[in-house]
Amino acid sequence: MSCIISIIIPFYNSEKYIKETLKSIQNQSFIDFECILIDDGSTDSSNVIIQDFTRKDSRFKLFLRTENDPKGPSGCRNLGFRESNGSYIQFFDSDDLMHPNHLEKKINAYLNQETDLVICQLIEFDNDDFSKKYGLNKIDDFENLLNHLNGTTDYYLPCPLWKRNVIANDLFPTQTKIYEDLIFNLINRKKCKKVTLLYEPLIYYRRHIDSTTGRVNANKNILQQKILAWNIIYEELKTDVNIHQLKSILFQNSYLNYYYLTLQKSIPLMFFQLKYLFLFSSKSEDYFNMIKLLIYTPITFIFLKGYSLYKLKSTHE
């Protein structure tokens, strides 16, 4: 059965917030949508809560991730896309909330303007505190992206509503579980000539300790995933931005990553990271830092300390 918008939500043990999230979707002023929910192997009562919605409202549909789909949000989102029917796709998190007019305002932007992509501002909230508003004030795609990589902004492309045909051939990467949203948005944003920004917060983004973004740590797997993700980002961006600025940002990120790999005594990954440190080196300061890194590596490797030794010589322009 066709519809205008497909909302795709991956979830895992989301019983604490999923009902509130689905209520905010059910109460949308725009009603021609389907909500595809993909269970990533939950062991709590999330399914019971969702099945109450699927019984009462045919727009809500529950699927289980199959063994053929990689575990994690990306594999679930890709499965959700295959099961969806909408002409427009809204990916959403299982703990966030929609403004009642969220879908209506976005679809009207598509219908009333010739645009390839619609994004909006958002509000971050923690429990009942809805005071922190966040959003772009202008659409400067690559500047926003570099700021995001540099850690000066949390969001690169907030809350996009995609045309189905734009993303159909480039879904979420499953080879890395770090920055998969960023990589997906980057690849597909480049296909969109015109982007419309709605200057009002239509998404409520929940900040809490259980969020997926809060579970990133410095174990070997995460560090390896970062290396792979930065390389993908570099290959996608190297012809579109100031290459020296891009390399400088990725060098600084990789430099710190190498330090953590040294603490983990992960020799294969240390050599793997070194390859990209050389790739991202572009100025004399970078090469100075590389020499210092190689000198101090044995100290860190043996004594498991020495963070101050890795302090970067300035790599700013």
PDB file of C-alpha atoms in Angstrom:
ATOM      1  CA  MET A   1       0.000   0.000   0.000  1.00  0.00           C
ATOM      2  CA  SER A   2       1.550   3.276  -1.114  1.00  0.00           C
ATOM      3  CA  CYS A   3       1.900   6.343   1.080  1.00  0.00           C
ATOM      4  CA  ILE A   4       3.598   9.718   0.916  1.00  0.00           C
ATOM      5  CA  ILE A   5       6.113   9.404   3.779  1.00  0.00           C
ATOM      6  CA  SER A   6       7.800   6.372   5.308  1.00  0.00           C
ATOM      7  CA  ILE A   7       9.225   6.883   8.804  1.00  0.00           C
ATOM      8  CA  ILE A   8      11.922   4.301   9.556  1.00  0.00           C
ATOM      9  CA  ILE A   9      12.926   3.615  13.167  1.00  0.00           C
ATOM     10  CA  PRO A  10      15.510   1.036  14.274  1.00  0.00           C
ATOM     11  CA  PHE A  11      15.283   0.114  17.937  1.00  0.00           C
ATOM     12  CA  TYR A  12      16.944  -2.026  20.582  1.00  0.00           C
ATOM     13  CA  ASN A  13      15.590  -2.317  24.144  1.00  0.00           C
ATOM     14  CA  SER A  14      13.717   0.977  23.833  1.00  0.00           C
ATOM     15  CA  GLU A  15      10.857   0.287  26.245  1.00  0.00           C
ATOM     16  CA  LYS A  16      11.574   3.404  28.306  1.00  0.00           C
ATOM     17  CA  TYR A  17      10.833   5.919  25.543  1.00  0.00           C
ATOM     18  CA  ILE A  18       9.327   4.167  22.514  1.00  0.00           C
ATOM     19  CA  LYS A  19       5.689   4.761  23.500  1.00  0.00           C
ATOM     20  CA  GLU A  20       6.229   8.510  23.820  1.00  0.00           C
ATOM     21  CA  THR A  21       8.047   8.552  20.476  1.00  0.00           C
ATOM     22  CA  LEU A  22       5.272   6.671  18.662  1.00  0.00           C
ATOM     23  CA  LYS A  23       2.593   8.868  20.241  1.00  0.00           C
ATOM     24  CA  SER A  24       4.324  11.943  18.830  1.00  0.00           C
ATOM     25  CA  ILE A  25       4.231  10.296  15.392  1.00  0.00           C
ATOM     26  CA  GLN A  26       0.640   9.140  15.724  1.00  0.00           C
ATOM     27  CA  ASN A  27      -0.417  12.701  16.573  1.00  0.00           C
ATOM     28  CA  GLN A  28       1.020  14.226  13.397  1.00  0.00           C
ATOM     29  CA  SER A  29      -1.199  16.692  11.552  1.00  0.00           C
ATOM     30  CA  PHE A  30      -0.092  15.025   8.295  1.00  0.00           C
ATOM     31  CA  ILE A  31      -1.607  11.533   8.292  1.00  0.00           C
ATOM     32  CA  ASP A  32      -0.507   9.889   5.015  1.00  0.00           C
ATOM     33  CA  PHE A  33       2.509   8.071   6.417  1.00  0.00           C
ATOM     34  CA  GLU A  34       3.681   4.641   7.479  1.00  0.00           C
ATOM     35  CA  CYS A  35       5.993   3.980  10.407  1.00  0.00           C
ATOM     36  CA  ILE A  36       8.389   1.076   9.868  1.00  0.00           C
ATOM     37  CA  LEU A  37       9.946  -0.224  13.105  1.00  0.00           C
ATOM     38  CA  ILE A  38      12.909  -2.611  12.923  1.00  0.00           C
ATOM     39  CA  ASP A  39      13.779  -4.653  16.023  1.00  0.00           C
ATOM     40  CA  ASP A  40      17.536  -5.197  16.372  1.00  0.00           C
ATOM     41  CA  GLY A  41      17.113  -8.092  18.820  1.00  0.00           C
ATOM     42  CA  SER A  42      15.450  -6.471  21.828  1.00  0.00           C
ATOM     43  CA  THR A  43      15.155  -8.433  25.072  1.00  0.00           C
ATOM     44  CA  ASP A  44      12.849  -6.018  26.918  1.00  0.00           C
ATOM     45  CA  SER A  45       9.155  -5.205  26.396  1.00  0.00           C
ATOM     46  CA  SER A  46       9.677  -2.884  23.404  1.00  0.00           C
ATOM     47  CA  ASN A  47       7.892  -5.321  21.079  1.00  0.00           C
ATOM     48  CA  VAL A  48       4.861  -5.559  23.361  1.00  0.00           C
ATOM     49  CA  ILE A  49       4.505  -1.775  23.398  1.00  0.00           C
ATOM     50  CA  ILE A  50       4.895  -1.514  19.626  1.00  0.00           C
ATOM     51  CA  GLN A  51       2.454  -4.349  18.931  1.00  0.00           C
ATOM     52  CA  ASP A  52      -0.195  -2.364  20.770  1.00  0.00           C
ATOM     53  CA  PHE A  53       0.272   0.354  18.133  1.00  0.00           C
ATOM     54  CA  THR A  54       0.327  -2.066  15.184  1.00  0.00           C
ATOM     55  CA  ARG A  55      -2.961  -3.658  16.314  1.00  0.00           C
ATOM     56  CA  LYS A  56      -4.768  -0.343  16.616  1.00  0.00           C
ATOM     57  CA  ASP A  57      -3.180   1.651  13.777  1.00  0.00           C
ATOM     58  CA  SER A  58      -2.291  -0.027  10.471  1.00  0.00           C
ATOM     59  CA  ARG A  59       0.229   2.712   9.684  1.00  0.00           C
ATOM     60  CA  PHE A  60       2.612   1.175  12.231  1.00  0.00           C
ATOM     61  CA  LYS A  61       4.488  -1.939  11.073  1.00  0.00           C
ATOM     62  CA  LEU A  62       6.946  -4.089  13.024  1.00  0.00           C
ATOM     63  CA  PHE A  63       9.783  -6.112  11.479  1.00  0.00           C
ATOM     64  CA  LEU A  64      12.598  -8.171  12.981  1.00  0.00           C
ATOM     65  CA  ARG A  65      16.128  -7.778  11.672  1.00  0.00           C
ATOM     66  CA  THR A  66      17.056 -10.880   9.702  1.00  0.00           C
ATOM     67  CA  GLU A  67      20.329 -12.805   9.921  1.00  0.00           C
ATOM     68  CA  ASN A  68      21.216 -11.463   6.470  1.00  0.00           C
ATOM     69  CA  ASP A  69      21.155  -7.884   7.740  1.00  0.00           C
ATOM     70  CA  PRO A  70      24.122  -6.636   9.817  1.00  0.00           C
ATOM     71  CA  LYS A  71      23.341  -5.882  13.439  1.00  0.00           C
ATOM     72  CA  GLY A  72      23.140  -2.210  14.330  1.00  0.00           C
ATOM     73  CA  PRO A  73      21.195   0.877  13.253  1.00  0.00           C
ATOM     74  CA  SER A  74      22.557   0.911   9.683  1.00  0.00           C
ATOM     75  CA  GLY A  75      21.534  -2.654   8.874  1.00  0.00           C
ATOM     76  CA  CYS A  76      18.103  -2.028  10.408  1.00  0.00           C
ATOM     77  CA  ARG A  77      17.583   1.215   8.499  1.00  0.00           C
ATOM     78  CA  ASN A  78      18.519  -0.461   5.231  1.00  0.00           C
ATOM     79  CA  LEU A  79      16.022  -3.256   5.957  1.00  0.00           C
ATOM     80  CA  GLY A  80      13.404  -0.649   6.828  1.00  0.00           C
ATOM     81  CA  PHE A  81      13.992   1.092   3.508  1.00  0.00           C
ATOM     82  CA  ARG A  82      13.455  -2.164   1.605  1.00  0.00           C
ATOM     83  CA  GLU A  83      10.180  -2.737   3.445  1.00  0.00           C
ATOM     84  CA  SER A  84       8.943   0.835   2.966  1.00  0.00           C
ATOM     85  CA  ASN A  85       6.594   2.224   0.326  1.00  0.00           C
ATOM     86  CA  GLY A  86       6.820   5.990   0.760  1.00  0.00           C
ATOM     87  CA  SER A  87       7.916   8.496  -1.853  1.00  0.00           C
ATOM     88  CA  TYR A  88       9.731  10.373   0.933  1.00  0.00           C
ATOM     89  CA  ILE A  89      11.839   8.826   3.695  1.00  0.00           C
ATOM     90  CA  GLN A  90      12.263  10.101   7.248  1.00  0.00           C
ATOM     91  CA  PHE A  91      14.786   8.197   9.370  1.00  0.00           C
ATOM     92  CA  PHE A  92      14.118   8.665  13.069  1.00  0.00           C
ATOM     93  CA  ASP A  93      15.454   7.525  16.445  1.00  0.00           C
ATOM     94  CA  SER A  94      13.431   5.510  18.931  1.00  0.00           C
ATOM     95  CA  ASP A  95      13.842   8.007  21.777  1.00  0.00           C
ATOM     96  CA  ASP A  96      13.236  11.324  20.002  1.00  0.00           C
ATOM     97  CA  LEU A  97       9.980  13.226  19.515  1.00  0.00           C
ATOM     98  CA  MET A  98       8.286  14.945  16.588  1.00  0.00           C
ATOM     99  CA  HIS A  99       6.608  18.329  16.711  1.00  0.00           C
ATOM    100  CA  PRO A 100       2.912  17.789  15.782  1.00  0.00           C
ATOM    101  CA  ASN A 101       3.407  19.658  12.486  1.00  0.00           C
ATOM    102  CA  HIS A 102       6.771  18.130  11.657  1.00  0.00           C
ATOM    103  CA  LEU A 103       5.740  16.025   8.644  1.00  0.00           C
ATOM    104  CA  GLU A 104       3.218  18.558   7.339  1.00  0.00           C
ATOM    105  CA  LYS A 105       5.690  21.425   7.253  1.00  0.00           C
ATOM    106  CA  LYS A 106       8.356  19.335   5.565  1.00  0.00           C
ATOM    107  CA  ILE A 107       6.111  17.877   2.878  1.00  0.00           C
ATOM    108  CA  ASN A 108       4.646  21.330   2.179  1.00  0.00           C
ATOM    109  CA  ALA A 109       8.168  22.617   1.612  1.00  0.00           C
ATOM    110  CA  TYR A 110       8.606  19.954  -1.051  1.00  0.00           C
ATOM    111  CA  LEU A 111       5.239  20.624  -2.650  1.00  0.00           C
ATOM    112  CA  ASN A 112       5.451  24.428  -2.615  1.00  0.00           C
ATOM    113  CA  GLN A 113       9.091  24.821  -3.627  1.00  0.00           C
ATOM    114  CA  GLU A 114      11.355  23.223  -6.166  1.00  0.00           C
ATOM    115  CA  THR A 115      13.790  21.619  -3.757  1.00  0.00           C
ATOM    116  CA  ASP A 116      15.795  18.412  -3.521  1.00  0.00           C
ATOM    117  CA  LEU A 117      16.030  18.100   0.261  1.00  0.00           C
ATOM    118  CA  VAL A 118      14.305  19.538   3.337  1.00  0.00           C
ATOM    119  CA  ILE A 119      15.967  19.878   6.748  1.00  0.00           C
ATOM    120  CA  CYS A 120      14.899  21.665   9.934  1.00  0.00           C
ATOM    121  CA  GLN A 121      16.129  22.923  13.261  1.00  0.00           C
ATOM    122  CA  LEU A 122      15.753  20.947  16.469  1.00  0.00           C
ATOM    123  CA  ILE A 123      15.557  21.226  20.229  1.00  0.00           C
ATOM    124  CA  GLU A 124      17.734  19.135  22.511  1.00  0.00           C
ATOM    125  CA  PHE A 125      16.029  18.130  25.727  1.00  0.00           C
ATOM    126  CA  ASP A 126      16.819  16.217  28.877  1.00  0.00           C
ATOM    127  CA  ASN A 127      13.780  14.975  30.791  1.00  0.00           C
ATOM    128  CA  ASP A 128      11.517  18.057  30.932  1.00  0.00           C
ATOM    129  CA  ASP A 129      14.095  20.670  29.955  1.00  0.00           C
ATOM    130  CA  PHE A 130      13.360  21.853  26.405  1.00  0.00           C
ATOM    131  CA  SER A 131      15.471  24.995  26.616  1.00  0.00           C
ATOM    132  CA  LYS A 132      18.335  24.226  24.220  1.00  0.00           C
ATOM    133  CA  LYS A 133      17.500  25.038  20.626  1.00  0.00           C
ATOM    134  CA  TYR A 134      19.893  23.982  17.918  1.00  0.00           C
ATOM    135  CA  GLY A 135      19.845  24.595  14.210  1.00  0.00           C
ATOM    136  CA  LEU A 136      21.716  25.880  11.242  1.00  0.00           C
ATOM    137  CA  ASN A 137      21.362  29.557  10.490  1.00  0.00           C
ATOM    138  CA  LYS A 138      22.474  29.060   6.916  1.00  0.00           C
ATOM    139  CA  ILE A 139      23.088  26.232   4.511  1.00  0.00           C
ATOM    140  CA  ASP A 140      26.817  26.061   3.982  1.00  0.00           C
ATOM    141  CA  ASP A 141      27.161  22.354   3.545  1.00  0.00           C
ATOM    142  CA  PHE A 142      30.893  21.771   3.550  1.00  0.00           C
ATOM    143  CA  GLU A 143      31.586  24.385   6.228  1.00  0.00           C
ATOM    144  CA  ASN A 144      29.014  22.663   8.452  1.00  0.00           C
ATOM    145  CA  LEU A 145      30.637  19.313   7.779  1.00  0.00           C
ATOM    146  CA  LEU A 146      34.177  20.468   8.556  1.00  0.00           C
ATOM    147  CA  ASN A 147      32.953  22.118  11.759  1.00  0.00           C
ATOM    148  CA  HIS A 148      31.285  18.851  12.712  1.00  0.00           C
ATOM    149  CA  LEU A 149      34.465  16.846  12.073  1.00  0.00           C
ATOM    150  CA  ASN A 150      36.423  19.420  14.071  1.00  0.00           C
ATOM    151  CA  GLY A 151      34.086  19.010  17.036  1.00  0.00           C
ATOM    152  CA  THR A 152      32.769  22.583  17.004  1.00  0.00           C
ATOM    153  CA  THR A 153      29.194  21.630  16.117  1.00  0.00           C
ATOM    154  CA  ASP A 154      27.097  18.564  16.928  1.00  0.00           C
ATOM    155  CA  TYR A 155      25.101  18.393  13.724  1.00  0.00           C
ATOM    156  CA  TYR A 156      25.977  18.367  10.058  1.00  0.00           C
ATOM    157  CA  LEU A 157      22.613  17.888   8.319  1.00  0.00           C
ATOM    158  CA  PRO A 158      19.845  17.893  10.943  1.00  0.00           C
ATOM    159  CA  CYS A 159      16.637  15.937  10.450  1.00  0.00           C
ATOM    160  CA  PRO A 160      16.608  15.440   6.653  1.00  0.00           C
ATOM    161  CA  LEU A 161      13.460  14.281   4.846  1.00  0.00           C
ATOM    162  CA  TRP A 162      14.769  12.493   1.753  1.00  0.00           C
ATOM    163  CA  LYS A 163      13.261  11.803  -1.625  1.00  0.00           C
ATOM    164  CA  ARG A 164      13.205   8.055  -2.079  1.00  0.00           C
ATOM    165  CA  ASN A 165      14.891   8.103  -5.478  1.00  0.00           C
ATOM    166  CA  VAL A 166      17.811  10.168  -4.129  1.00  0.00           C
ATOM    167  CA  ILE A 167      18.942   7.619  -1.537  1.00  0.00           C
ATOM    168  CA  ALA A 168      17.832   4.354  -3.182  1.00  0.00           C
ATOM    169  CA  ASN A 169      21.296   3.433  -4.477  1.00  0.00           C
ATOM    170  CA  ASP A 170      23.348   4.704  -1.516  1.00  0.00           C
ATOM    171  CA  LEU A 171      21.986   3.403   1.760  1.00  0.00           C
ATOM    172  CA  PHE A 172      23.738   3.309   5.131  1.00  0.00           C
ATOM    173  CA  PRO A 173      27.279   1.882   5.218  1.00  0.00           C
ATOM    174  CA  THR A 174      27.555  -1.308   7.247  1.00  0.00           C
ATOM    175  CA  GLN A 175      31.351  -1.684   7.138  1.00  0.00           C
ATOM    176  CA  THR A 176      31.681   0.926   9.888  1.00  0.00           C
ATOM    177  CA  LYS A 177      29.528   1.676  12.927  1.00  0.00           C
ATOM    178  CA  ILE A 178      31.053   5.110  13.497  1.00  0.00           C
ATOM    179  CA  TYR A 179      29.816   8.186  11.607  1.00  0.00           C
ATOM    180  CA  GLU A 180      27.467   6.046   9.511  1.00  0.00           C
ATOM    181  CA  ASP A 181      24.826   8.803   9.619  1.00  0.00           C
ATOM    182  CA  LEU A 182      27.411  11.360   8.572  1.00  0.00           C
ATOM    183  CA  ILE A 183      28.677   9.232   5.671  1.00  0.00           C
ATOM    184  CA  PHE A 184      25.141   8.475   4.467  1.00  0.00           C
ATOM    185  CA  ASN A 185      24.144  12.145   4.651  1.00  0.00           C
ATOM    186  CA  LEU A 186      27.340  13.296   2.967  1.00  0.00           C
ATOM    187  CA  ILE A 187      27.056  10.939  -0.010  1.00  0.00           C
ATOM    188  CA  ASN A 188      23.397  11.685  -0.638  1.00  0.00           C
ATOM    189  CA  ARG A 189      23.567  15.412   0.127  1.00  0.00           C
ATOM    190  CA  LYS A 190      26.008  15.806  -2.773  1.00  0.00           C
ATOM    191  CA  LYS A 191      23.223  14.727  -5.146  1.00  0.00           C
ATOM    192  CA  CYS A 192      20.924  17.551  -4.014  1.00  0.00           C
ATOM    193  CA  LYS A 193      21.372  20.872  -5.790  1.00  0.00           C
ATOM    194  CA  LYS A 194      18.873  22.783  -3.666  1.00  0.00           C
ATOM    195  CA  VAL A 195      18.324  22.312   0.071  1.00  0.00           C
ATOM    196  CA  THR A 196      15.491  23.988   1.976  1.00  0.00           C
ATOM    197  CA  LEU A 197      16.068  24.798   5.643  1.00  0.00           C
ATOM    198  CA  LEU A 198      12.980  25.300   7.814  1.00  0.00           C
ATOM    199  CA  TYR A 199      13.877  27.869  10.452  1.00  0.00           C
ATOM    200  CA  GLU A 200      11.943  26.264  13.275  1.00  0.00           C
ATOM    201  CA  PRO A 201      12.614  23.297  15.570  1.00  0.00           C
ATOM    202  CA  LEU A 202      10.447  20.394  14.440  1.00  0.00           C
ATOM    203  CA  ILE A 203      12.380  17.615  16.168  1.00  0.00           C
ATOM    204  CA  TYR A 204      12.993  17.113  19.888  1.00  0.00           C
ATOM    205  CA  TYR A 205      16.304  15.302  20.288  1.00  0.00           C
ATOM    206  CA  ARG A 206      16.641  13.477  23.594  1.00  0.00           C
ATOM    207  CA  ARG A 207      19.989  13.792  25.359  1.00  0.00           C
ATOM    208  CA  HIS A 208      20.530  11.004  27.872  1.00  0.00           C
ATOM    209  CA  ILE A 209      23.106   8.464  28.942  1.00  0.00           C
ATOM    210  CA  ASP A 210      21.370   5.587  27.147  1.00  0.00           C
ATOM    211  CA  SER A 211      21.572   7.231  23.720  1.00  0.00           C
ATOM    212  CA  THR A 212      23.469   5.332  21.022  1.00  0.00           C
ATOM    213  CA  THR A 213      25.832   8.292  20.662  1.00  0.00           C
ATOM    214  CA  GLY A 214      26.744   7.991  24.337  1.00  0.00           C
ATOM    215  CA  ARG A 215      28.064   4.451  24.056  1.00  0.00           C
ATOM    216  CA  VAL A 216      31.177   5.238  22.007  1.00  0.00           C
ATOM    217  CA  ASN A 217      34.365   4.304  23.841  1.00  0.00           C
ATOM    218  CA  ALA A 218      38.020   3.742  23.116  1.00  0.00           C
ATOM    219  CA  ASN A 219      38.061  -0.038  22.606  1.00  0.00           C
ATOM    220  CA  LYS A 220      39.917  -1.534  19.665  1.00  0.00           C
ATOM    221  CA  ASN A 221      36.828  -2.107  17.561  1.00  0.00           C
ATOM    222  CA  ILE A 222      35.647   1.488  17.906  1.00  0.00           C
ATOM    223  CA  LEU A 223      39.114   2.821  17.108  1.00  0.00           C
ATOM    224  CA  GLN A 224      39.305   0.651  13.992  1.00  0.00           C
ATOM    225  CA  GLN A 225      35.851   1.792  12.902  1.00  0.00           C
ATOM    226  CA  LYS A 226      36.973   5.402  13.188  1.00  0.00           C
ATOM    227  CA  ILE A 227      39.914   4.780  10.857  1.00  0.00           C
ATOM    228  CA  LEU A 228      37.632   3.252   8.220  1.00  0.00           C
ATOM    229  CA  ALA A 229      35.072   6.046   8.571  1.00  0.00           C
ATOM    230  CA  TRP A 230      37.633   8.851   8.243  1.00  0.00           C
ATOM    231  CA  ASN A 231      39.013   7.274   5.080  1.00  0.00           C
ATOM    232  CA  ILE A 232      35.527   7.102   3.529  1.00  0.00           C
ATOM    233  CA  ILE A 233      34.910  10.737   4.478  1.00  0.00           C
ATOM    234  CA  TYR A 234      38.256  11.769   2.999  1.00  0.00           C
ATOM    235  CA  GLU A 235      37.579  10.028  -0.313  1.00  0.00           C
ATOM    236  CA  GLU A 236      34.120  11.599  -0.550  1.00  0.00           C
ATOM    237  CA  LEU A 237      35.272  15.122   0.323  1.00  0.00           C
ATOM    238  CA  LYS A 238      38.755  15.551  -1.095  1.00  0.00           C
ATOM    239  CA  THR A 239      37.606  17.233  -4.318  1.00  0.00           C
ATOM    240  CA  ASP A 240      34.902  19.380  -2.694  1.00  0.00           C
ATOM    241  CA  VAL A 241      36.599  21.257   0.154  1.00  0.00           C
ATOM    242  CA  ASN A 242      39.884  22.907   1.051  1.00  0.00           C
ATOM    243  CA  ILE A 243      42.058  19.800   1.005  1.00  0.00           C
ATOM    244  CA  HIS A 244      44.576  21.199   3.512  1.00  0.00           C
ATOM    245  CA  GLN A 245      41.838  22.044   5.997  1.00  0.00           C
ATOM    246  CA  LEU A 246      40.252  18.614   5.578  1.00  0.00           C
ATOM    247  CA  LYS A 247      43.586  16.847   6.019  1.00  0.00           C
ATOM    248  CA  SER A 248      44.404  18.955   9.073  1.00  0.00           C
ATOM    249  CA  ILE A 249      41.165  17.974  10.807  1.00  0.00           C
ATOM    250  CA  LEU A 250      41.492  14.292   9.940  1.00  0.00           C
ATOM    251  CA  PHE A 251      45.163  14.322  10.954  1.00  0.00           C
ATOM    252  CA  GLN A 252      44.317  15.660  14.409  1.00  0.00           C
ATOM    253  CA  ASN A 253      41.560  13.063  14.865  1.00  0.00           C
ATOM    254  CA  SER A 254      43.835  10.249  13.655  1.00  0.00           C
ATOM    255  CA  TYR A 255      46.721  11.436  15.843  1.00  0.00           C
ATOM    256  CA  LEU A 256      44.621  11.078  18.996  1.00  0.00           C
ATOM    257  CA  ASN A 257      43.275   7.760  17.725  1.00  0.00           C
ATOM    258  CA  TYR A 258      46.844   6.477  17.390  1.00  0.00           C
ATOM    259  CA  TYR A 259      47.547   7.391  21.023  1.00  0.00           C
ATOM    260  CA  TYR A 260      44.572   5.306  22.200  1.00  0.00           C
ATOM    261  CA  LEU A 261      45.651   2.406  19.987  1.00  0.00           C
ATOM    262  CA  THR A 262      49.081   2.569  21.620  1.00  0.00           C
ATOM    263  CA  LEU A 263      47.458   2.316  25.058  1.00  0.00           C
ATOM    264  CA  GLN A 264      45.584  -0.742  23.784  1.00  0.00           C
ATOM    265  CA  LYS A 265      48.903  -2.195  22.500  1.00  0.00           C
ATOM    266  CA  SER A 266      47.163  -2.969  19.231  1.00  0.00           C
ATOM    267  CA  ILE A 267      50.185  -3.167  16.932  1.00  0.00           C
ATOM    268  CA  PRO A 268      48.353  -4.120  13.673  1.00  0.00           C
ATOM    269  CA  LEU A 269      45.903  -1.242  14.093  1.00  0.00           C
ATOM    270  CA  MET A 270      48.723   1.138  15.008  1.00  0.00           C
ATOM    271  CA  PHE A 271      50.364   0.429  11.649  1.00  0.00           C
ATOM    272  CA  PHE A 272      46.962   0.702   9.958  1.00  0.00           C
ATOM    273  CA  GLN A 273      46.449   4.130  11.551  1.00  0.00           C
ATOM    274  CA  LEU A 274      49.982   5.251  10.630  1.00  0.00           C
ATOM    275  CA  LYS A 275      49.151   4.711   6.966  1.00  0.00           C
ATOM    276  CA  TYR A 276      46.358   7.278   7.202  1.00  0.00           C
ATOM    277  CA  LEU A 277      48.376   9.662   9.340  1.00  0.00           C
ATOM    278  CA  PHE A 278      50.856   9.878   6.469  1.00  0.00           C
ATOM    279  CA  LEU A 279      47.971  10.284   4.007  1.00  0.00           C
ATOM    280  CA  PHE A 280      46.467  13.144   6.033  1.00  0.00           C
ATOM    281  CA  SER A 281      49.805  14.930   6.567  1.00  0.00           C
ATOM    282  CA  SER A 282      50.013  18.076   4.457  1.00  0.00           C
ATOM    283  CA  LYS A 283      52.169  20.654   6.287  1.00  0.00           C
ATOM    284  CA  SER A 284      55.555  20.807   7.990  1.00  0.00           C
ATOM    285  CA  GLU A 285      53.857  20.834  11.417  1.00  0.00           C
ATOM    286  CA  ASP A 286      52.216  17.506  10.597  1.00  0.00           C
ATOM    287  CA  TYR A 287      55.525  15.887   9.734  1.00  0.00           C
ATOM    288  CA  PHE A 288      57.052  17.285  12.945  1.00  0.00           C
ATOM    289  CA  ASN A 289      54.190  15.722  14.894  1.00  0.00           C
ATOM    290  CA  MET A 290      54.697  12.418  13.072  1.00  0.00           C
ATOM    291  CA  ILE A 291      58.360  12.316  14.093  1.00  0.00           C
ATOM    292  CA  LYS A 292      57.422  13.118  17.699  1.00  0.00           C
ATOM    293  CA  LEU A 293      54.771  10.413  17.636  1.00  0.00           C
ATOM    294  CA  LEU A 294      57.242   7.758  16.476  1.00  0.00           C
ATOM    295  CA  ILE A 295      59.751   8.801  19.148  1.00  0.00           C
ATOM    296  CA  TYR A 296      57.261   8.719  22.017  1.00  0.00           C
ATOM    297  CA  THR A 297      55.368   5.585  20.964  1.00  0.00           C
ATOM    298  CA  PRO A 298      57.702   3.192  22.881  1.00  0.00           C
ATOM    299  CA  ILE A 299      57.256   5.238  26.085  1.00  0.00           C
ATOM    300  CA  THR A 300      53.475   5.078  25.855  1.00  0.00           C
ATOM    301  CA  PHE A 301      53.526   1.438  24.751  1.00  0.00           C
ATOM    302  CA  ILE A 302      55.633   0.330  27.736  1.00  0.00           C
ATOM    303  CA  PHE A 303      54.393   2.606  30.520  1.00  0.00           C
ATOM    304  CA  LEU A 304      50.796   3.167  29.279  1.00  0.00           C
ATOM    305  CA  LYS A 305      51.000   6.895  29.814  1.00  0.00           C
ATOM    306  CA  GLY A 306      52.382   9.970  28.150  1.00  0.00           C
ATOM    307  CA  TYR A 307      49.357  11.825  26.772  1.00  0.00           C
ATOM    308  CA  SER A 308      51.118  15.176  27.245  1.00  0.00           C
ATOM    309  CA  LEU A 309      53.965  13.965  25.032  1.00  0.00           C
ATOM    310  CA  TYR A 310      51.517  13.689  22.149  1.00  0.00           C
ATOM    311  CA  LYS A 311      50.422  17.315  22.354  1.00  0.00           C
ATOM    312  CA  LEU A 312      50.165  18.539  18.789  1.00  0.00           C
ATOM    313  CA  LYS A 313      52.307  21.296  17.414  1.00  0.00           C
ATOM    314  CA  SER A 314      49.746  23.727  15.968  1.00  0.00           C
ATOM    315  CA  THR A 315      48.313  22.526  12.659  1.00  0.00           C
ATOM    316  CA  HIS A 316      46.170  25.583  12.038  1.00  0.00           C
ATOM    317  CA  GLU A 317      46.612  27.633   8.892  1.00  0.00           C
TER     318      GLU A 317
END
